[in-house]
Coordinates of C-alpha atoms and ligand atoms in Angstrom, one line a residue:
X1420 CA 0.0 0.0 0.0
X1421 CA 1.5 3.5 -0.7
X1422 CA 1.0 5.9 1.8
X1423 CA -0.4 9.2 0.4
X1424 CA -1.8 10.9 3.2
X1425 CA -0.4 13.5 4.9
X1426 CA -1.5 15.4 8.2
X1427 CA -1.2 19.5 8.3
X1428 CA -0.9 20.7 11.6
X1429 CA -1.3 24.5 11.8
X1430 CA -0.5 25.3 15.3
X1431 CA -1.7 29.1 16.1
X1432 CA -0.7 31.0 19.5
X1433 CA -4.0 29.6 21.3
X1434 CA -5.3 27.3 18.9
X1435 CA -4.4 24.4 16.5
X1436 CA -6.0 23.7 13.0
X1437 CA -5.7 20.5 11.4
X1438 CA -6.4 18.6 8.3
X1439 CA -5.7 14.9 6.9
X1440 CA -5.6 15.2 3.6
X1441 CA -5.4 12.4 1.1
X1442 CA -3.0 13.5 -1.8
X1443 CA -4.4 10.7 -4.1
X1444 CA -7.8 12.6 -4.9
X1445 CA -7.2 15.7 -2.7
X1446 CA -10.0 14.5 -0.2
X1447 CA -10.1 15.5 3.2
X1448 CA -10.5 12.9 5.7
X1449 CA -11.0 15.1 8.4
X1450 CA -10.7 18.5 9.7
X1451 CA -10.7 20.3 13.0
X1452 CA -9.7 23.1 14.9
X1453 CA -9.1 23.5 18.5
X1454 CA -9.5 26.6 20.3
X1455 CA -8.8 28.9 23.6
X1456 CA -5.8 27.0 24.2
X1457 CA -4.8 27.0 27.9
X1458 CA -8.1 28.3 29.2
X1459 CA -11.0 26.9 30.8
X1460 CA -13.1 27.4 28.4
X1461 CA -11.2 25.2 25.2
X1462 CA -13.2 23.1 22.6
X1463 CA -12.1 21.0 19.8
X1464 CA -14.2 20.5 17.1
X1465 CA -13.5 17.8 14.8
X1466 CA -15.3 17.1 11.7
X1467 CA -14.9 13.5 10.7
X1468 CA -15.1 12.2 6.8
X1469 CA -17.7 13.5 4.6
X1470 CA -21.6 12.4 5.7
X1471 CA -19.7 12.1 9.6
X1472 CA -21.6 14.5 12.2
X1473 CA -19.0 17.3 13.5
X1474 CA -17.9 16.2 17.0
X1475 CA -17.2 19.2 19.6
X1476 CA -15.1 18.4 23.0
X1477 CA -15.4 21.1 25.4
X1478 CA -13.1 21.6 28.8
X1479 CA -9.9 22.7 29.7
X1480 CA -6.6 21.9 27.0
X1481 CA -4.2 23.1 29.0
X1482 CA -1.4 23.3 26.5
X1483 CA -0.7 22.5 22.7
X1484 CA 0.8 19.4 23.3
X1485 CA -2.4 18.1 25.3
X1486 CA -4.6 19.4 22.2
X1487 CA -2.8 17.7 20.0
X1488 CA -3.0 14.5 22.1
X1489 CA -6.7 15.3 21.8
X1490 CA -6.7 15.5 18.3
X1491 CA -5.1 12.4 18.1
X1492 CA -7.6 10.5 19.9
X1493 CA -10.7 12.2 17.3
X1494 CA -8.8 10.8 14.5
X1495 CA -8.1 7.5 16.2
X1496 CA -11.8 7.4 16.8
X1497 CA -12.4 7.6 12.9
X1498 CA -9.9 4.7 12.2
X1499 CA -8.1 7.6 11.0
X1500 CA -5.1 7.2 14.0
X1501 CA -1.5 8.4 13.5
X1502 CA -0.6 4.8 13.8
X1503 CA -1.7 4.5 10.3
X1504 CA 0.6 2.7 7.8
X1505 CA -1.4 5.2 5.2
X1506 CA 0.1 8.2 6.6
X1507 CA 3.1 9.4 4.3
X1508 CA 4.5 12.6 6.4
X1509 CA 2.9 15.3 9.0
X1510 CA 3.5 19.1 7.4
X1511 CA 3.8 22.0 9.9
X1512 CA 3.2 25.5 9.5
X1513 CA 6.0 27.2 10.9
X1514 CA 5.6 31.3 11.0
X1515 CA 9.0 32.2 11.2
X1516 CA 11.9 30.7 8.9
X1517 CA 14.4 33.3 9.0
X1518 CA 16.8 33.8 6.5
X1519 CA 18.0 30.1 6.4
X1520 CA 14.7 28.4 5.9
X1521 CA 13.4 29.2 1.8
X1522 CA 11.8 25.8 1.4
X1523 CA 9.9 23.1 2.7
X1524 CA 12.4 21.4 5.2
X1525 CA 12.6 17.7 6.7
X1526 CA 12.7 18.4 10.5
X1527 CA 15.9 17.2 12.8
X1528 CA 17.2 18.6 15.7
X1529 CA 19.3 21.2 13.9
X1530 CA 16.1 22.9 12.2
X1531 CA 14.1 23.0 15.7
X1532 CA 17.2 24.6 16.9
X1533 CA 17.1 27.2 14.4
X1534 CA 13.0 27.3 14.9
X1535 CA 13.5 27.7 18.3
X1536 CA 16.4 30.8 18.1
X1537 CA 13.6 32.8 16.0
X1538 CA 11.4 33.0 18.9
X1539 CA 12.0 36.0 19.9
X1540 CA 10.7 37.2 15.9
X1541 CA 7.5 35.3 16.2
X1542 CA 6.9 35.2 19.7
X1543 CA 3.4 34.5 19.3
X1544 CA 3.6 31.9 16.5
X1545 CA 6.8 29.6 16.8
X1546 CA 6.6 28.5 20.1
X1547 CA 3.4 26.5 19.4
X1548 CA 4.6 25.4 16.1
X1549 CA 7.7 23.4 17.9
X1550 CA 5.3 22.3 20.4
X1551 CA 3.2 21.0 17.9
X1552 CA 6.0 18.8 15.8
X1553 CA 7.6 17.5 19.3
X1554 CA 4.5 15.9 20.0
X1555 CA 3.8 15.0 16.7
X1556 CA 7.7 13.4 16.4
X1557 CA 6.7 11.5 19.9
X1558 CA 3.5 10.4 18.6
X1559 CA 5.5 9.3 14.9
X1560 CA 8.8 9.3 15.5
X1561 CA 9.6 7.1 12.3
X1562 CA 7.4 9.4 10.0
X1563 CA 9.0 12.3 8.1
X1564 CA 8.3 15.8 9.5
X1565 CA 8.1 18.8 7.2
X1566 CA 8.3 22.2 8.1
X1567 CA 6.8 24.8 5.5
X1568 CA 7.5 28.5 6.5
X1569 CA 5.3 31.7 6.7
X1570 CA 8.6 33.9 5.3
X1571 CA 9.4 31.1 2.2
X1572 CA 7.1 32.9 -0.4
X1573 CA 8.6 36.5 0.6
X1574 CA 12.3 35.2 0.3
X1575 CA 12.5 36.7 -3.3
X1576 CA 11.5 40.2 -2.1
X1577 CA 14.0 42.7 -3.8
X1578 CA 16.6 44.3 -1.3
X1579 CA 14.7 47.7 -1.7
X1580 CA 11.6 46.2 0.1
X1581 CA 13.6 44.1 2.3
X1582 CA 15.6 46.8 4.1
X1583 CA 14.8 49.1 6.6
X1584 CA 16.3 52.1 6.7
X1585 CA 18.9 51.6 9.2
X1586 CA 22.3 51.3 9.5
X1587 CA 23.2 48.2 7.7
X1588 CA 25.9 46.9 9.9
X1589 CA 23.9 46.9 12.8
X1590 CA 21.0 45.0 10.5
X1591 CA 23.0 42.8 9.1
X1592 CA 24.5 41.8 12.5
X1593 CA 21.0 41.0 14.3
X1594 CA 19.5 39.5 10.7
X1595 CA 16.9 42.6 11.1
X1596 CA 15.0 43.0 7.9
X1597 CA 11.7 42.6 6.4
X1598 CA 10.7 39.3 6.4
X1599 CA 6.9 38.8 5.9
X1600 CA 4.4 36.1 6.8
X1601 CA 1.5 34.6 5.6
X1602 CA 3.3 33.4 2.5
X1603 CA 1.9 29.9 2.1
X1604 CA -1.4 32.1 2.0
X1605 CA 0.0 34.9 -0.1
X1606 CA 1.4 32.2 -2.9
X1607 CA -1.5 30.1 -3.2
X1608 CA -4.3 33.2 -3.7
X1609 CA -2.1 35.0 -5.8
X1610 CA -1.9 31.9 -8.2
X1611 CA -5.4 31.0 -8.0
X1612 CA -6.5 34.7 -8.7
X1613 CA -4.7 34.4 -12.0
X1614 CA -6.2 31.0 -12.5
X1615 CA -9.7 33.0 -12.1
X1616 CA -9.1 35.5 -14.3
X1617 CA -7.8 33.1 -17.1
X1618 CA -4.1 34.3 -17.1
X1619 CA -0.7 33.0 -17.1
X1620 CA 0.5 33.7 -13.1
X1621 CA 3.6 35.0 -14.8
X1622 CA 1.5 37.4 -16.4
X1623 CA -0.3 38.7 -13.8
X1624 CA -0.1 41.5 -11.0
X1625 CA -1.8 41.2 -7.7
X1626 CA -2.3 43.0 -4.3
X1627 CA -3.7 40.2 -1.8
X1628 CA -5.0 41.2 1.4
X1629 CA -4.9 38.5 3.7
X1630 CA -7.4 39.6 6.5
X1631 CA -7.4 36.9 9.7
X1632 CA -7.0 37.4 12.7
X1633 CA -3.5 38.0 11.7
X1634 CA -3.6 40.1 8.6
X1635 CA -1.2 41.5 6.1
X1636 CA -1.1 43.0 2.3
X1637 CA 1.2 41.5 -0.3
X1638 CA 2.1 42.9 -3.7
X1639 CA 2.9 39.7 -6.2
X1640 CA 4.3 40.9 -9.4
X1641 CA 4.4 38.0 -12.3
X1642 CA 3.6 35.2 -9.2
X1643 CA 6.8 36.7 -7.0
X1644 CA 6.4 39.2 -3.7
X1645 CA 7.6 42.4 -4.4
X1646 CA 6.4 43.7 -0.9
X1647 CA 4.4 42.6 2.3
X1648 CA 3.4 44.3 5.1
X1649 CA 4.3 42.3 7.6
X1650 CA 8.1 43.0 8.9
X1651 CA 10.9 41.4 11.1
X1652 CA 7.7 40.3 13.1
X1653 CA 3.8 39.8 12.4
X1654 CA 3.4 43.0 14.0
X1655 CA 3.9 45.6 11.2
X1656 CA 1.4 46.4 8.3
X1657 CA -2.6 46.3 8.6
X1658 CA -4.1 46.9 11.8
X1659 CA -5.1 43.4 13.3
X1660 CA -7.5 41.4 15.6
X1661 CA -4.9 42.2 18.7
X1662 CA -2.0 43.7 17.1
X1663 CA -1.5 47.1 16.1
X1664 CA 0.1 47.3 13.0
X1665 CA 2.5 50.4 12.2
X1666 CA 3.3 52.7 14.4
X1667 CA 6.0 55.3 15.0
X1668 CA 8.8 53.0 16.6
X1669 CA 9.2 56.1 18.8
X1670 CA 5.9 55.3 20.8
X1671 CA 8.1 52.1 21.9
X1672 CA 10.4 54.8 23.4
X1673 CA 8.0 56.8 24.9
X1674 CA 6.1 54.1 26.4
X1675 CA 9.2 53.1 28.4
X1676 CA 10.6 56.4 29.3
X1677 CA 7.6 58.3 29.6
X1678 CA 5.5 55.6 31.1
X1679 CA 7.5 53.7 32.9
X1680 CA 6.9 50.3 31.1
X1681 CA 9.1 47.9 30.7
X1682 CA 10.0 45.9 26.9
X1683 CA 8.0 43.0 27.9
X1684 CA 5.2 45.3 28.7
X1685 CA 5.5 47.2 25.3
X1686 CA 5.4 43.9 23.7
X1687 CA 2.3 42.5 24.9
X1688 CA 0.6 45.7 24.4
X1689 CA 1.6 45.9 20.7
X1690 CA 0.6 42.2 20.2
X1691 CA -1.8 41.5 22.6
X1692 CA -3.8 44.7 23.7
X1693 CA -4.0 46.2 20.4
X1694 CA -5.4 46.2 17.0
X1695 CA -9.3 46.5 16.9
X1696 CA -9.4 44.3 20.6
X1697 CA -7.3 48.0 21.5
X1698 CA -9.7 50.0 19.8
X1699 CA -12.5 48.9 21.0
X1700 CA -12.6 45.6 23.5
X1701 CA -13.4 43.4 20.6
X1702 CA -11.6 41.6 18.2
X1703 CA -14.0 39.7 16.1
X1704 CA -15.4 41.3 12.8
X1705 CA -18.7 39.7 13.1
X1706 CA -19.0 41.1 16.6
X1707 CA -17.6 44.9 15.7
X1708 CA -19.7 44.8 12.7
X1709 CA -23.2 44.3 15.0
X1710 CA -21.9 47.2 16.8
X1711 CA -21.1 49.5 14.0
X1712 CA -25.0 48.2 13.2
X1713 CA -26.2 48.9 16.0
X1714 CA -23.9 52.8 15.6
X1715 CA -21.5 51.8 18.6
X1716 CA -19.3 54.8 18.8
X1717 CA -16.1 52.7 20.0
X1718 CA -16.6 50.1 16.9
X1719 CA -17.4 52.8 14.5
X1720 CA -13.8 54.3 14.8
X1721 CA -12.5 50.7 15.2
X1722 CA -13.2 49.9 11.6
X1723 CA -12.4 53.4 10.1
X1724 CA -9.1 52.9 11.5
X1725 CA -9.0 49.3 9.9
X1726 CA -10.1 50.6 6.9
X1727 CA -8.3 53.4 6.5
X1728 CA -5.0 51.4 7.4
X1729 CA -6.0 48.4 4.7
X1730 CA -6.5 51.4 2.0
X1731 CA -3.2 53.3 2.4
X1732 CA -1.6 49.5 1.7
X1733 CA -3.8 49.1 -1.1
X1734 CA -2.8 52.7 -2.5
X1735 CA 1.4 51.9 -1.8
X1736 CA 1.2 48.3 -3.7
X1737 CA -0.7 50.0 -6.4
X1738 CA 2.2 52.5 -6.9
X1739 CA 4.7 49.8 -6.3
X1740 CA 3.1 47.5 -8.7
X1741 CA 2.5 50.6 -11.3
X1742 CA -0.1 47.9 -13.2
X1743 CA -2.8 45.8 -11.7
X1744 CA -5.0 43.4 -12.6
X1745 CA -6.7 42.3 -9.4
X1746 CA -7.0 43.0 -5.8
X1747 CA -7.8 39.8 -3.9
X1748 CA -9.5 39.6 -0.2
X1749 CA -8.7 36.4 1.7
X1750 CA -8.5 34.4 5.2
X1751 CA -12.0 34.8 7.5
X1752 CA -12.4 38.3 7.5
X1753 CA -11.3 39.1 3.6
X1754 CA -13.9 36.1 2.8
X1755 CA -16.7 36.5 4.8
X1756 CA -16.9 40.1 5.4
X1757 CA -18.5 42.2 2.8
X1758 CA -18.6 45.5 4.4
X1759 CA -14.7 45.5 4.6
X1760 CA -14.4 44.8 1.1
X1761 CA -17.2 47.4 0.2
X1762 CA -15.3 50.2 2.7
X1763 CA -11.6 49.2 1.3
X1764 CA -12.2 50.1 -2.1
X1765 CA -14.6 52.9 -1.6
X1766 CA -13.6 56.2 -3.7
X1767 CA -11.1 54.2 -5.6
X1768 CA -12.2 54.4 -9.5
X1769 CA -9.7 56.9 -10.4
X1770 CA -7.7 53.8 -9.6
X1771 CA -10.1 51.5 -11.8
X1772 CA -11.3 49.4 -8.2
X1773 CA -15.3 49.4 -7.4
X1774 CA -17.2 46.0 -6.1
X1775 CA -20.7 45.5 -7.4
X1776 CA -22.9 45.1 -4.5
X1777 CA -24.7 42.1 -5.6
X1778 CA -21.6 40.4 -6.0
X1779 CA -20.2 41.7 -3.3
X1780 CA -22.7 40.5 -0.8
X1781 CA -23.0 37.0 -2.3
X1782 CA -21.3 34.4 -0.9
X1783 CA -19.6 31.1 -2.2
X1784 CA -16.9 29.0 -1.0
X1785 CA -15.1 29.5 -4.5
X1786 CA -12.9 32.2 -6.0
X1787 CA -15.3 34.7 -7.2
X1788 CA -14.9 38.2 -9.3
X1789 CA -16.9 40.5 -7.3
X1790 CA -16.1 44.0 -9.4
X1791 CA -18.7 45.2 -12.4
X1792 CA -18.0 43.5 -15.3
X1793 CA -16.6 45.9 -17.1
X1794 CA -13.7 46.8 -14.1
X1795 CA -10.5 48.0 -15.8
X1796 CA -8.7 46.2 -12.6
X1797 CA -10.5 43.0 -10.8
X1798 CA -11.6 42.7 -7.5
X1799 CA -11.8 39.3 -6.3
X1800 CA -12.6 36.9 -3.4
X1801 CA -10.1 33.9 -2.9
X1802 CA -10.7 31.6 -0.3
X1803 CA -7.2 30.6 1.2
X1804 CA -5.9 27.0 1.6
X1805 CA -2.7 27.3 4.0
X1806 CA -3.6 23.6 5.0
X1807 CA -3.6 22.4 0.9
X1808 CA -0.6 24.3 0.3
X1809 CA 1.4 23.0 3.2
X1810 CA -0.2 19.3 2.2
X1811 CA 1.4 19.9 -1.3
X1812 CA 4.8 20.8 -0.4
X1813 CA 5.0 18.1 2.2
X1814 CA 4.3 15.1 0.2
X1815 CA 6.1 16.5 -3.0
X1816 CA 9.3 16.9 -1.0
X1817 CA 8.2 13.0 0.7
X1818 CA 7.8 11.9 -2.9
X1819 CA 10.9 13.8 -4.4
X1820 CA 7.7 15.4 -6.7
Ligands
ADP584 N1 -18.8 36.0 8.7 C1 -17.8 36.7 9.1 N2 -17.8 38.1 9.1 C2 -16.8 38.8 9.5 N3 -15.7 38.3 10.0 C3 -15.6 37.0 10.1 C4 -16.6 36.1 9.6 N4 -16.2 34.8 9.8 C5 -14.9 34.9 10.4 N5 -14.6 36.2 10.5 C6 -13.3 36.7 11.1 O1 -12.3 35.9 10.8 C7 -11.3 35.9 11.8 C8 -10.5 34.6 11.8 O2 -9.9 34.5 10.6 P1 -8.8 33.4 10.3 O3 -8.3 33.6 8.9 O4 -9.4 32.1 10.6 O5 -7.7 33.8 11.3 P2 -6.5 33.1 12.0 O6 -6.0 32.1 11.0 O7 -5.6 34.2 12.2 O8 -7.0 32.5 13.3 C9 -12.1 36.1 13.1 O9 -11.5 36.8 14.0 C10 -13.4 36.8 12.6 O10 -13.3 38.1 13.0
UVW585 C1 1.9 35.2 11.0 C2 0.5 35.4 11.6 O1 0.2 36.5 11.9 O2 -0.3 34.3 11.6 P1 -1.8 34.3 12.2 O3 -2.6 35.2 11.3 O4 -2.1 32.8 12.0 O5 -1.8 34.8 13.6
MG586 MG1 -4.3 32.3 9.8

C-alpha cells in the first residue's frame, strides 16, 4: 500500500487547526480546529469524513501538546489514528523561517534549533509550532516531519523592500529586515487569482490582502512578492484582531521612558492589547460589525481605523506595482466580510477598483470576481488554503515530486 496521506498541523498562539488530507484525490479525511488553548473554556471541534456529524469536546486543553494529544484520539476514533501505515508525512506550518529556511524542510534537531532561536521574531507563533511537531515526532517518530515557512514565499522580495532604513551593519549583525508572513497564503491566492481570471500567473499582477486574525497585504508581481506588510515580526502592516500594525517606533520609546513600562510590557501591548481588541474591546469582525449596526461609537472608529490602514496598503502596492490586474481579499475576515471589502475600495475608481454590491454580498466557497463586469482592474474573493498548500509541499518533497 502507498501511503499518500499527509497530516497538516497549523499550530496558532492559542489554537491548533488540522487537516488529513489524502493527496491521491485531494479529499479530506478530516478536519478540526481546537480553540482557547490554555483556558477553561477550550473546545475541539473535529469534523470526521464526509456524511460524519461534527464532533465538539469542550473543557480545559491546557497546553498545545495536550490538544494535539486530543486530536489524536478524534482521528483514532475515525480509524483515521496516526498509527496509520497510510500516513506518508505530517506538514507544519512554521511562521517564522528566518533567512536560512526558503523551502519546505525535513525536521531534525538542527532545524528545531534554528526554529527555536527565532522565537524572539515570532513570539506568538513559533513557540506553538515546535510544540506542535515534538509531539507530533513522539507520537511518529519514524514518520517524516516537514516544516513549510510563513517567510518562504517572501524570500524573493527585492533588497529595496527588504531593508529598513537603518544602519546596515547593525542590521546585518541581528539578521533585522523585512521578512513577511502569511506566504503559504500569499502564494496560493495570488496563483489562484490568475487562475480566475484566465491568465498566465507570470502574467499577472496582484495586491492580496490576507485579513485573519492576523492580517497582512502583499504585492505579487508575475507570481513573485515584491512587498508585504508584515516585517521582522507579524506585527507591522494592517491593523489586526490584537495587534497594532504600524506605528511610530518612537511610541516604543515613549512608552518606556515616559510611562515607565518595561520591553516585555511594550510587547504584549503591541501584540496583545492592540489592534481592533485596543480600539474597542473586541476583536471579532462579526461582533464589531453588529456594533457599527447597532452605531457603537467605539466600533465605528475601530473599523475606520482598519479601513483606513488596509487602503493606504492598497494605494502603496498599487504604486509599487505601477499595473494591476486584481486585488484579492482572503482568510476569515477578507472572505466573509462584505462590508470591509465594500469600505476598502470605496472612492477608488480613479484607480479602476469598485465592487458591485450584488456580487459583493454574495457568498460562495469558491474564488469569485466581485467588481462590475466591465472593471478595468478586478476585484476578487479567494478563499485561502494554508492547509492544501502545506499538504502539497509536504508530500512533494516526501515523494521527491
Ligand atoms: N462571517 C464573518 N464576518 C466577519 N468576520 C468573520 C466572519 N467569519 C470569520 N470572521 C473573522 O475571521 C477571523 C479569523 O480569521 P482566520 O483567517 O481564521 O484567522 P486566524 O488564522 O488568524 O485565526 C475572526 O477573528 C473573525 O473576525
Ligand atoms: C503570522 C501570523 O500573523 O499568523 P496568524 O494570522 O495565524 O496569527
Ligand atoms: Mg491564519
Amino acid at each position: 500500500m502507498t501511503a499518500t496521506r499527509i497530516l497538516v498541523l497549523n499550530s496558532g498562539s492559542s489554537s491548533v487547526k488540522y487537516q488529513l488530507i489524502d493527496m491521491a484525490d485531494h479529499s479530506r479525511l478530516a478536519t478540526g480546529l481546537a480553540e482557547r488553548i490554555g483556558e477553561d473554556t477550550s473546545t475541539l471541534t473535529h469534523r470526521p469524513p464526509a456524511g460524519g456529524e461534527p464532533r465538539e469536546r469542550r473543557g480545559r486543553l491546557a497546553d498545545h501538546d495536550a490538544a494535539l494529544k486530543a486530536v489524536a484520539e478524534e482521528l483514532a476514533a475515525d480509524g483515521l489514528g496516526l498509527d496509520s501505515p497510510e500516513l506518508a508525512a505530517i506538514g507544519h506550518r512554521v511562521v517564522h523561517g528566518g533567512l536560512k529556511f526558503t523551502e519546505p524542510t525535513l525536521i531534525d534537531e538542527v532545524v528545531l534549533k534554528e526554529v527555536e532561536r527565532l522565537v524572539p521574531v515570532a513570539p506568538l507563533h513559533n513557540p506553538a509550532n515546535i510544540t506542535g511537531i515534538r509531539t507530533a515526532q513522539r507520537l511518529r517518530p519514524d514518520l517524516p516531519q516537514i516544516a513549510v515557512f510563513d517567510t518562504a514565499f517572501h524570500s524573493t522580495m527585492p533588497e529595496h523592500a527588504a531593508r529598513y532604513a537603518i544602519d546596515v551593519k547593525t542590521a546585518d549583525e541581528h539578521r533585522v529586515r523585512r521578512y513577511g508572513f502569511h506566504g503559504t497564503s500569499h502564494a496560493y491566492v495570488s496563483r489562484k487569482t490568475a487562475e480566475l481570471l484566465g491568465k498566465d500567473p507570470a502574467e499577472t499582477n496582484v495586491i492580496v490582502l490576507h485579513l485573519g486574525n492576523g492580517a497582512s497585504a502583499s504585492a505579487v508581481r508575475g507570481g513573485r512578492c515584491v512587498d508585504t506588510s508584515m516585517g521582522l515580526t507579524p506585527l507591522e502592516g494592517l491593523v489586526m484582531g490584537t495587534r497594532s500594525g504600524d506605528i511610530d517606533p518612537a511610541v516604543v520609546f515613549h512608552l518606556g521612558r515616559v510611562a515607565g513600562m518595561s520591553m516585555d510590557e511594550v510587547d504584549e501591548l503591541l501584540n496583545k492589547r492592540s489592534g481592533m481588541a485596543g480600539l474597542c474591546g473586541e476583536n471579532d469582525m462579526r461582533e464589531i460589525r453588529r456594533r457599527v449596526e447597532e452605531g457603537d461609537a467605539a466600533a465605528t472608529l475601530a473599523f475606520e481605523i482598519y479601513i483606513h490602514r488596509l487602503k493606504k496598503y492598497i494605494g502603496a502596492y498599487y504604486a509599487v506595482l505601477g499595473t494591476v490586474d486584481a486585488v484579492v481579499f482572503t482568510a476569515g475576515v477578507g472572505e466573509n466580510a462584505a462590508p470591509v471589502r465594500e469600505a476598502a475600495v470605496e472612492g477608488l475608481a480613479e484607480l479602476g477598483l469598485a465592487v458591485d454590491g450584488e456580487l459583493n454580498a454574495a457568498g460562495g466557497r469558491e474564488p469569485r470576481l466581485i467588481s462590475p463586469r466591465d472593471a478595468r482592474v478586478k476585484v476578487a474573493v479567494v478563499p485561502t488554503d494554508e492547509e492544501l498548500e502545506i499538504a502539497e509541499q509536504t508530500y512533494a518533497l516526501v515523494t521527491g515530486g
